[in-house]
XYZ file of C-alpha atoms in Angstrom:
496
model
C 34.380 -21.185 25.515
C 32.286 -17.654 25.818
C 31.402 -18.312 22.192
C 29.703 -21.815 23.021
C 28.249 -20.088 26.198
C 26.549 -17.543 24.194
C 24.853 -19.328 21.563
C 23.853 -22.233 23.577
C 23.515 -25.961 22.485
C 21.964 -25.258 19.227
C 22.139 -28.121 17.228
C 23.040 -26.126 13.799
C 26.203 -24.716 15.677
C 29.263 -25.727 14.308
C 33.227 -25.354 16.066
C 35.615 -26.434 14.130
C 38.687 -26.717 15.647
C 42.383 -26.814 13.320
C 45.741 -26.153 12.982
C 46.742 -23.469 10.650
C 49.656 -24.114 8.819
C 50.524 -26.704 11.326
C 51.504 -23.777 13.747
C 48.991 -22.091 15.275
C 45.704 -23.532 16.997
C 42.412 -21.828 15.474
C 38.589 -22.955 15.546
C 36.075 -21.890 13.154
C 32.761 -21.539 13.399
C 29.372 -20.782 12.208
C 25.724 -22.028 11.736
C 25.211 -25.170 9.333
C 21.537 -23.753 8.489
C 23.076 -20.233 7.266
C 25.994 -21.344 5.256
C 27.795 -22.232 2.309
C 29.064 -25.696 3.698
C 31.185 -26.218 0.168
C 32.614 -22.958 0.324
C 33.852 -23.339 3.794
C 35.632 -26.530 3.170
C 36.918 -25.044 -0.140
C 37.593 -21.723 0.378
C 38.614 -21.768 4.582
C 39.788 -25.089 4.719
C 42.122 -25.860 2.289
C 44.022 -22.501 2.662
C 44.429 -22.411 5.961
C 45.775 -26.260 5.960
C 49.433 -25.052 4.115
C 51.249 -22.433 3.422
C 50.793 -20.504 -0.003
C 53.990 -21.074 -1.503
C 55.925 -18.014 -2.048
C 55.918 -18.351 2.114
C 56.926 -21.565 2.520
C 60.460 -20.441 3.586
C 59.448 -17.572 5.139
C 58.539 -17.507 8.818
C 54.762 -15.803 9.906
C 54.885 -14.052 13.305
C 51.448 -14.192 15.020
C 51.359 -10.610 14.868
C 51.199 -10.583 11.292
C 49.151 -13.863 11.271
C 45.605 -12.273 10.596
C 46.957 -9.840 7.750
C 48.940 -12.884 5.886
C 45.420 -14.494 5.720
C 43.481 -12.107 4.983
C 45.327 -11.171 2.011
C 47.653 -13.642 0.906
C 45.296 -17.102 1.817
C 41.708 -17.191 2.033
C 39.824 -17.218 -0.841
C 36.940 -15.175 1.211
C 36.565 -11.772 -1.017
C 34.462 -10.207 1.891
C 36.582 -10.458 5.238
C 36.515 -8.415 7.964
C 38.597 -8.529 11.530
C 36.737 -7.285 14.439
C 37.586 -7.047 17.768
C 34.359 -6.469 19.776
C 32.464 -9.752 21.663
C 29.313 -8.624 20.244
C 30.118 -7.795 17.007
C 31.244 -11.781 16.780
C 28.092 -12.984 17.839
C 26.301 -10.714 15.523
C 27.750 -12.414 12.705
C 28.037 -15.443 13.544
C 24.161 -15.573 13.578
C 23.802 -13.397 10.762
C 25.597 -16.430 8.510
C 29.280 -14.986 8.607
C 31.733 -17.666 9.690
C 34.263 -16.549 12.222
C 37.935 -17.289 12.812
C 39.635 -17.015 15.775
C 43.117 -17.863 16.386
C 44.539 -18.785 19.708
C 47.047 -16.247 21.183
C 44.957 -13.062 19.026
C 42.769 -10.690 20.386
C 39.403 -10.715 18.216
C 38.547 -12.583 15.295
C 38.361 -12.841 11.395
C 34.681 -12.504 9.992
C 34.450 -14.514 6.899
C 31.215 -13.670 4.380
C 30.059 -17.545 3.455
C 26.432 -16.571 3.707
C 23.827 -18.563 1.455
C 20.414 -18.599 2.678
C 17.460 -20.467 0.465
C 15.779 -17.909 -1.614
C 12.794 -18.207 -3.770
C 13.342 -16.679 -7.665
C 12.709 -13.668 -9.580
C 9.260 -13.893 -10.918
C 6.350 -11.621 -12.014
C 4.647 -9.627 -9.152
C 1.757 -10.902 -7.620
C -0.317 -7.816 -6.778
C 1.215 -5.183 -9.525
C 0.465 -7.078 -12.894
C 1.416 -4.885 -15.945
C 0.524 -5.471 -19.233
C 3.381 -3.876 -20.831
C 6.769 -3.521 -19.296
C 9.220 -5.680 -16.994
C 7.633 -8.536 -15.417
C 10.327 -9.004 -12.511
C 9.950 -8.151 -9.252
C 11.494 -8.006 -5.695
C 12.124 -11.252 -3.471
C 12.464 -11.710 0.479
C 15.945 -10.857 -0.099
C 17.787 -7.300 0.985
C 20.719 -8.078 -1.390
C 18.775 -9.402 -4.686
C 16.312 -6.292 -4.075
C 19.326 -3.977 -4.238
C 21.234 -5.568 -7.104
C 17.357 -4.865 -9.359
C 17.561 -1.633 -8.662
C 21.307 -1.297 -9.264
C 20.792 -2.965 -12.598
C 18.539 -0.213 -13.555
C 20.752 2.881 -11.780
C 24.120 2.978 -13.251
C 25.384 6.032 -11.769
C 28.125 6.356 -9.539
C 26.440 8.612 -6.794
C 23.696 6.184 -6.339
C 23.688 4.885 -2.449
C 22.843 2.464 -0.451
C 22.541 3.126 3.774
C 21.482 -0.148 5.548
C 20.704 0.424 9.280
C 19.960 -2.510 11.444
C 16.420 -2.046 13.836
C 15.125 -4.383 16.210
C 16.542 -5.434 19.219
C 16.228 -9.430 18.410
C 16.059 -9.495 14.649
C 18.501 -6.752 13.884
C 16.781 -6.502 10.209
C 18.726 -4.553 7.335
C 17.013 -1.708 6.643
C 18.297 -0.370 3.592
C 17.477 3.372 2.183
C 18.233 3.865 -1.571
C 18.243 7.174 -2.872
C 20.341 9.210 -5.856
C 22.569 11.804 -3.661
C 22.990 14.401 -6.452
C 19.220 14.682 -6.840
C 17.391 13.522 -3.340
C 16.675 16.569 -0.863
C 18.805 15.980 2.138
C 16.298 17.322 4.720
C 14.510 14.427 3.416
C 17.199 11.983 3.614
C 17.959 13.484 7.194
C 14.374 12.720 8.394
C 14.188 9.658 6.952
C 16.825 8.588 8.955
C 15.716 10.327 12.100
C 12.557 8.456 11.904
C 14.144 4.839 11.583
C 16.570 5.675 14.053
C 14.044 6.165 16.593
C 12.304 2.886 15.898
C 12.703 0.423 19.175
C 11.207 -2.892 18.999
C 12.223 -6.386 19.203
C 11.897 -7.171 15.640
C 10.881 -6.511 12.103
C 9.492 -9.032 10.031
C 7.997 -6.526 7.121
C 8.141 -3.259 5.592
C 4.411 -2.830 7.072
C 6.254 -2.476 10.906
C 8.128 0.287 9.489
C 5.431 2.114 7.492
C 3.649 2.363 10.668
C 6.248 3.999 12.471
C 7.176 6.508 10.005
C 3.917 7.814 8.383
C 2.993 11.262 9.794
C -0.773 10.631 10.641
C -1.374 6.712 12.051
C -5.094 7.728 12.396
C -5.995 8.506 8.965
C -7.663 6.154 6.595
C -5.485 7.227 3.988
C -1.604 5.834 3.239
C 0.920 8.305 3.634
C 3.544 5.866 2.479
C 3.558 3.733 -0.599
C 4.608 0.463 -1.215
C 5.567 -1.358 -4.389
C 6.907 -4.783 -5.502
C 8.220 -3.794 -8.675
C 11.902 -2.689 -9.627
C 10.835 -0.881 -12.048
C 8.590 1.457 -10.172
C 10.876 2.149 -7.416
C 13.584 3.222 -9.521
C 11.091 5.656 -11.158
C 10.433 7.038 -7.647
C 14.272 7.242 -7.088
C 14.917 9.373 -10.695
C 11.719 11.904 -9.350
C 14.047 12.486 -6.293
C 12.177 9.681 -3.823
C 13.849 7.833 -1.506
C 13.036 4.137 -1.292
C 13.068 2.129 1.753
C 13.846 -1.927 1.502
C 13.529 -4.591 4.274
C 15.543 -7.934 4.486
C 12.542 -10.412 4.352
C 9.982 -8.535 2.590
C 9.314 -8.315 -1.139
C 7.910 -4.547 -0.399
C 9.778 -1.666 -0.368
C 8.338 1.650 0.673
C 7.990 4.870 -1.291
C 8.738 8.224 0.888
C 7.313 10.884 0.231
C 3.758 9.668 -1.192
C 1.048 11.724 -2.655
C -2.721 10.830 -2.758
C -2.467 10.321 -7.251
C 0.494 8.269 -6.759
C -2.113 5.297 -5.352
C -3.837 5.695 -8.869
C -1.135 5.543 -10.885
C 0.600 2.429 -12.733
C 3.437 1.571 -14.668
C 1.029 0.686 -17.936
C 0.377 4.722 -18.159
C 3.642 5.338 -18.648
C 4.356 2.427 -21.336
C 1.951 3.231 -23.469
C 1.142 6.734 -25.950
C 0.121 9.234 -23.214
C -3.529 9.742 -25.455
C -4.247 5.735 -24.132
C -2.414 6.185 -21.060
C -4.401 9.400 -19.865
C -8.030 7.716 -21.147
C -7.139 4.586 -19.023
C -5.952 6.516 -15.171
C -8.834 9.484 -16.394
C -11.062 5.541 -16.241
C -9.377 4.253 -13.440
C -9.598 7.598 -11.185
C -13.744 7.860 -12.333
C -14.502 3.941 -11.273
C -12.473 5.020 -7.424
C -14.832 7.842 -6.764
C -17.533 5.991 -8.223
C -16.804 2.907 -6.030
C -17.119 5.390 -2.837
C -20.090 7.568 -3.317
C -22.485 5.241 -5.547
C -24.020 3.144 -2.559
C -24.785 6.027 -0.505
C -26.183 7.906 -3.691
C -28.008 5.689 -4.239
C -29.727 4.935 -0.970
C -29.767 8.848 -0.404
C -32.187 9.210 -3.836
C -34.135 6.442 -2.997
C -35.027 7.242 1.011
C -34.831 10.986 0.591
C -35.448 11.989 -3.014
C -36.804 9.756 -5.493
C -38.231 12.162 -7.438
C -34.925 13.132 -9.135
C -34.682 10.072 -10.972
C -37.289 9.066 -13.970
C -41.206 8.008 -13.389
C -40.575 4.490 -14.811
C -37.100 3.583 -13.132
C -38.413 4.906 -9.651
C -41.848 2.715 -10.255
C -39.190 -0.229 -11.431
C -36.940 0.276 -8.222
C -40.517 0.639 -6.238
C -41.452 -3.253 -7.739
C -38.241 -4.876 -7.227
C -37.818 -3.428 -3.295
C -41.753 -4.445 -3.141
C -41.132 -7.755 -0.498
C -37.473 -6.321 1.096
C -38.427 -6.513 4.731
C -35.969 -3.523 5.257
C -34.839 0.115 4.827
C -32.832 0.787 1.656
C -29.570 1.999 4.001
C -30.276 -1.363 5.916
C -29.850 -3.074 3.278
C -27.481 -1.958 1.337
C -25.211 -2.365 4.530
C -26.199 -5.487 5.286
C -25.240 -6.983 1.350
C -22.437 -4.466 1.371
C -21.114 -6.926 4.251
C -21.614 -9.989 2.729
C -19.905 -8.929 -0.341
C -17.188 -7.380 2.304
C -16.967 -11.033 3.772
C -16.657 -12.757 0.569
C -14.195 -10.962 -0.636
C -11.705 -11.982 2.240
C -12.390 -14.931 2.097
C -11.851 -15.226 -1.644
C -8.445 -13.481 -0.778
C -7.448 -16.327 2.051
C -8.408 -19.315 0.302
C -6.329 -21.446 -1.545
C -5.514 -19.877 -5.359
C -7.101 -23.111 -7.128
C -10.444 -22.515 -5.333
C -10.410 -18.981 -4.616
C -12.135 -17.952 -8.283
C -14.602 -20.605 -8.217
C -15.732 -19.004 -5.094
C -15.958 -15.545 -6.517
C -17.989 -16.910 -8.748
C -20.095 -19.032 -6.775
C -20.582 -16.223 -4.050
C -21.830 -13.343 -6.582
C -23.973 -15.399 -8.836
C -25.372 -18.011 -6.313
C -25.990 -16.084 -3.098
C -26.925 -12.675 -5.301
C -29.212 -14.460 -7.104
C -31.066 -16.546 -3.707
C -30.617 -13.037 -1.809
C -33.272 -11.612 -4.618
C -35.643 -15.245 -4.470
C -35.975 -14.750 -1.302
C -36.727 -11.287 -0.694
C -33.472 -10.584 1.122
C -32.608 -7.788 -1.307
C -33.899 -6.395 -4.708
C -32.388 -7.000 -7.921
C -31.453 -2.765 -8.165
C -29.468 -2.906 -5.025
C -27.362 -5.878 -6.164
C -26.465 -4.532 -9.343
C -25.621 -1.439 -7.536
C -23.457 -3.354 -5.428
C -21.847 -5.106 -7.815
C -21.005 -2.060 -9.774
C -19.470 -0.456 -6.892
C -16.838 -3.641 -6.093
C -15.761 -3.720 -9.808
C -14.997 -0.112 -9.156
C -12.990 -0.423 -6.644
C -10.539 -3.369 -8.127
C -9.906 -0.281 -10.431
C -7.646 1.051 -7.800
C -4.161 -0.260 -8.230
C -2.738 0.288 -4.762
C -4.668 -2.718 -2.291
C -3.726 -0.222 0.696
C -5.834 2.878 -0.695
C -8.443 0.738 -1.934
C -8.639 -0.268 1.505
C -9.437 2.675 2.375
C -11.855 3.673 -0.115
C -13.989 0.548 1.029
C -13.551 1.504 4.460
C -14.881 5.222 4.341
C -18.018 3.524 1.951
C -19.707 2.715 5.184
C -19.640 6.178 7.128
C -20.974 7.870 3.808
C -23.583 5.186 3.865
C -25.142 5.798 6.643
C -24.713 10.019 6.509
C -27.304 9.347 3.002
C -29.105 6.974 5.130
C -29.929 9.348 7.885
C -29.481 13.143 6.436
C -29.979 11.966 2.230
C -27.832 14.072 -0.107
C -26.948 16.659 2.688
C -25.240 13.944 4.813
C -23.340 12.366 1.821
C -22.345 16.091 0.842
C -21.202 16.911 4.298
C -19.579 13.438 4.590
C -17.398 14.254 1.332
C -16.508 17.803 2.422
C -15.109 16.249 5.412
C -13.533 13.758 3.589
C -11.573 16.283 1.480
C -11.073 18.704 4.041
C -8.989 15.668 5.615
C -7.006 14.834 2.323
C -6.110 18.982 2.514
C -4.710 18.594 6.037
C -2.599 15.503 5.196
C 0.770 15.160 4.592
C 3.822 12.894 3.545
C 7.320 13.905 5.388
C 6.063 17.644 4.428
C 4.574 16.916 1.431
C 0.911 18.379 0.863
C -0.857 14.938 0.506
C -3.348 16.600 -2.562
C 0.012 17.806 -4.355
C -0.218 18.850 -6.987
C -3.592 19.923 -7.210
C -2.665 21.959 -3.926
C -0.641 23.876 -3.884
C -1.074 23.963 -7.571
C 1.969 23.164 -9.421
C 2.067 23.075 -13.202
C 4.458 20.459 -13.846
C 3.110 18.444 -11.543
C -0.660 18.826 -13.178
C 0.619 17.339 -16.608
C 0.837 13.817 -14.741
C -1.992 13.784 -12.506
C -5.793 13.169 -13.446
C -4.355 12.846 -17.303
C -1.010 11.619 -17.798
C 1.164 14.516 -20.046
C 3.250 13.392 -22.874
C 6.796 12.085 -21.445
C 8.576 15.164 -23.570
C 6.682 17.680 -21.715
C 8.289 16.302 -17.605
C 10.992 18.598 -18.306
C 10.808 19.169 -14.308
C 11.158 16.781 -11.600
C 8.004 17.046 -9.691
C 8.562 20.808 -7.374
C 7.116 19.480 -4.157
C 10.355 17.194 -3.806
C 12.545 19.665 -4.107
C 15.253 17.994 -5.734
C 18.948 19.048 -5.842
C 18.611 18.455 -9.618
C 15.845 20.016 -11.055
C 16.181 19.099 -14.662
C 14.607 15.778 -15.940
C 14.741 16.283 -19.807
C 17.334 17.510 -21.994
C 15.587 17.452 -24.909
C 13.639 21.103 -25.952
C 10.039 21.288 -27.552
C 7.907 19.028 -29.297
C 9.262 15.794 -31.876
C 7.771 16.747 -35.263
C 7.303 13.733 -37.510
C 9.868 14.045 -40.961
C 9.465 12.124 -44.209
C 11.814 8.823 -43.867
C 10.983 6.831 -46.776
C 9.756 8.431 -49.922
C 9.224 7.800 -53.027
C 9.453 9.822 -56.089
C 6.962 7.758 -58.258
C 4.399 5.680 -57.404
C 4.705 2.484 -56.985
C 8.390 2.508 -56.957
């Protein structure tokens, strides 16, 4: 059989030969590992074993054979008859099973995936303190129906596209088509379509062939594990991208204050949400300038700090063999080194590690003379900052571009980390995100787009989707000017 010679002597390969309606020879077959066994046997079976009965008496040609089962037998709500070699194969090993009947060109593809899953359950790397507390799986499908739980509107699509050559992995983009803006849509798909490699196994593979700059520190593209954040990036007019097998979907376009931005800002009264992102965006820069700042005023100008805190940072770097730049670097590293392997060890010991690693080796690093106390703190200061940044792939790179600005204080003092953060920014200007200015909304300045950016606006005043999306459907808010508070419950007298 060309079937058999295809897939090869797998042992998970099942053909099934029978005799439908004790007429016609037919074989069925599919993968044991991929499929609902009980559904087969139920649902294929049984059916095709005798004729329903309002055609007992009537006589099926073979020519009408595949219509009479595919509407008037099988239980099977998703069938399909194709004709093409390939197309069998393809889903056959995709979990289909496939029908063929002897004396019929083609076959009958028969939808009995079922492939183990893992459940719904709170993100692991977006926790929220207020709002929903699912989040997406390994599977395509389950992914989809969270987000279609959340979208009920009609005009709300889904276009999978299959990319690479051995996995053939649904790639599915998600998008609202009265309000997306189809030059974006278009080169969306332009950019998957031109995607050639032998397999996918994660979003990641396809952030990295879509971004516009692969060079740049900085993601172009974000990513997200919550439902509930993607389908906020569909109703601005984004267009989400989801991967069979990965619990990440990807946000296009992405803006540099999207990476600071969480869900919690939006739950709670704008006055608390704007204090805690104005917080959160303050620790990020401070996270990225502080250790070079700090070296830079020590090496280069001391005297702008007080008499007694320069004498006290004098008598604690009093026995450090080395430079302040040196080390700085060099416990900059070690903290570097602990945190990845805090991050790749087992959950149960991870945390006593953390713990072990800052207050044990911080605190022999200083008895020996390996560092002062100062530079510690200073280090320690600067990784709490940077947990403050929600997205792990722009924190990333804030802890990456650390070390360059380190060593411009160490070598030029506050000139060098000055230059160093002019060309920093002059970078973030020339960025951008399938068109997108990457520093949007600051530049090009947009008003609507400054009410949610370093403070977070009330939600009555995003009366406009953001402008740099261009949307099809400008208008996000129905409701005109601000809620004034009227007297519910009063009471003439007191106490009544």
């Amino acid at each position: 059989m060309i079937v058999r010679s295809c897939l090869g002597d797998s042992d998970d390969i099942e053909i099934r030969h029978l005799h439908i309606f004790n007429e016609f020879q037919g074989v069925i077959i599919y993968y044991t590992t991929l499929v609902d066994t009980l559904s087969i046997y139920r649902d294929i079976h049984k059916p095709l074993m005798y004729k329903p009965r309002h055609l007992e008496d009537k006589s099926i040609h073979l020519d009408n054979l595949m219509d009479t089962l595919m509407n008037e037998t099988l239980y099977i709500s998703e069938t399909a008859r194709v004709s093409d070699g390939a197309d069998i194969l393809d889903a056959i090993t995709e979990g289909s099973t496939v029908l063929l009947i002897d004396g019929i060109p083609g076959g009958l593809v028969l939808d009995t995936r079922q492939i183990e899953k893992r459940g719904i359950e709170q993100p692991q790397t977006e926790h929220s303190i207020r709002g929903p507390k699912d989040g997406f799986i390994e599977v395509l499908d389950s992914n989809i129906s969270l987000l279609r739980a959340r979208i009920k509107v009609g005009d709300f699509r889904i276009k999978i596209v299959r990319i690479g050559k051995r996995t053939k992995t649904r790639v599915a983009l998600c998008y609202i088509e009265s309000m997306a803006n189809p030059k974006l849509l278009k080169e969306a798909e332009k950019r998957l379509s031109k995607i050639d490699i032998d397999g996918i196994l994660d979003s990641g593979y396809i952030e990295q062939f879509i971004e516009d700059h692969p060079y740049s520190p900085f993601p172009q593209v974000q990513n997200t594990e919550r439902p509930d954040k993607a389908t906020a990036s569909i109703l601005e007019g984004r267009v989400i991208i989801m991967v069979d097998g990965s619990p990440f979907s990807l946000i296009i376009p992405a803006v540099f204050n999207q990476f600071y931005q969480v869900t919690d800002d939006y739950s709670e009264r704008f006055i608390m949400g704007s204090l805690v992102r104005f917080i959160r965006l303050l620790a990020i820069v401070f996270s990225l300038i502080f250790p070079a700042l700090y070296v830079s005023i020590i090496s280069f100008n001391p005297e702008m700090i007080p008499t007694d805190f320069a004498v006290a940072v004098a008598g604690g770097r009093a026995g450090v063999p080395f430079p302040a730049v040196v080390e700085v670097l060099l416990i900059e590293v070690s903290m570097e080194v602990l945190r990845e392997a805090t991050l790749r060890l087992p959950q149960q010991i991870g945390g006593a590690l953390s713990i072990v690693g800052v207050l044990v080796v911080g605190e022999a690093a200083v008895g020996a003379g390996f560092a002062s106390p100062i530079t510690v703190v200073v280090i320690a200061l600067t990784t709490i900052g940077s947990f403050a940044t929600p997205a792990y792939n722009a924190a990333i790179s804030i802890r990456m571009l650390r070390f360059p600005l380190l060593i411009a204080g160490g070598m030029f003092g506050l000139y060098g980390l000055m230059i160093g953060l002019i060309i920093i920014m002059n970078h973030l200007l020339f960025l951008d995100s399938f068109g997108v200015p990457y520093m949007n909304p600051v530049t090009p300045v947009s008003k609507q787009g400054l009410k949610d950016s370093l403070i977070r606006g009330p939600l009555w005043s995003f009366k406009k989707r953001p402008s740099h999306l261009h949307t099809l459907d400008d208008d996000r808010l129905g409701y005109e000017g601000v809620p004034k508070a009227e007297p519910v419950l009063q009471s003439n007298k007191q106490g009544e």
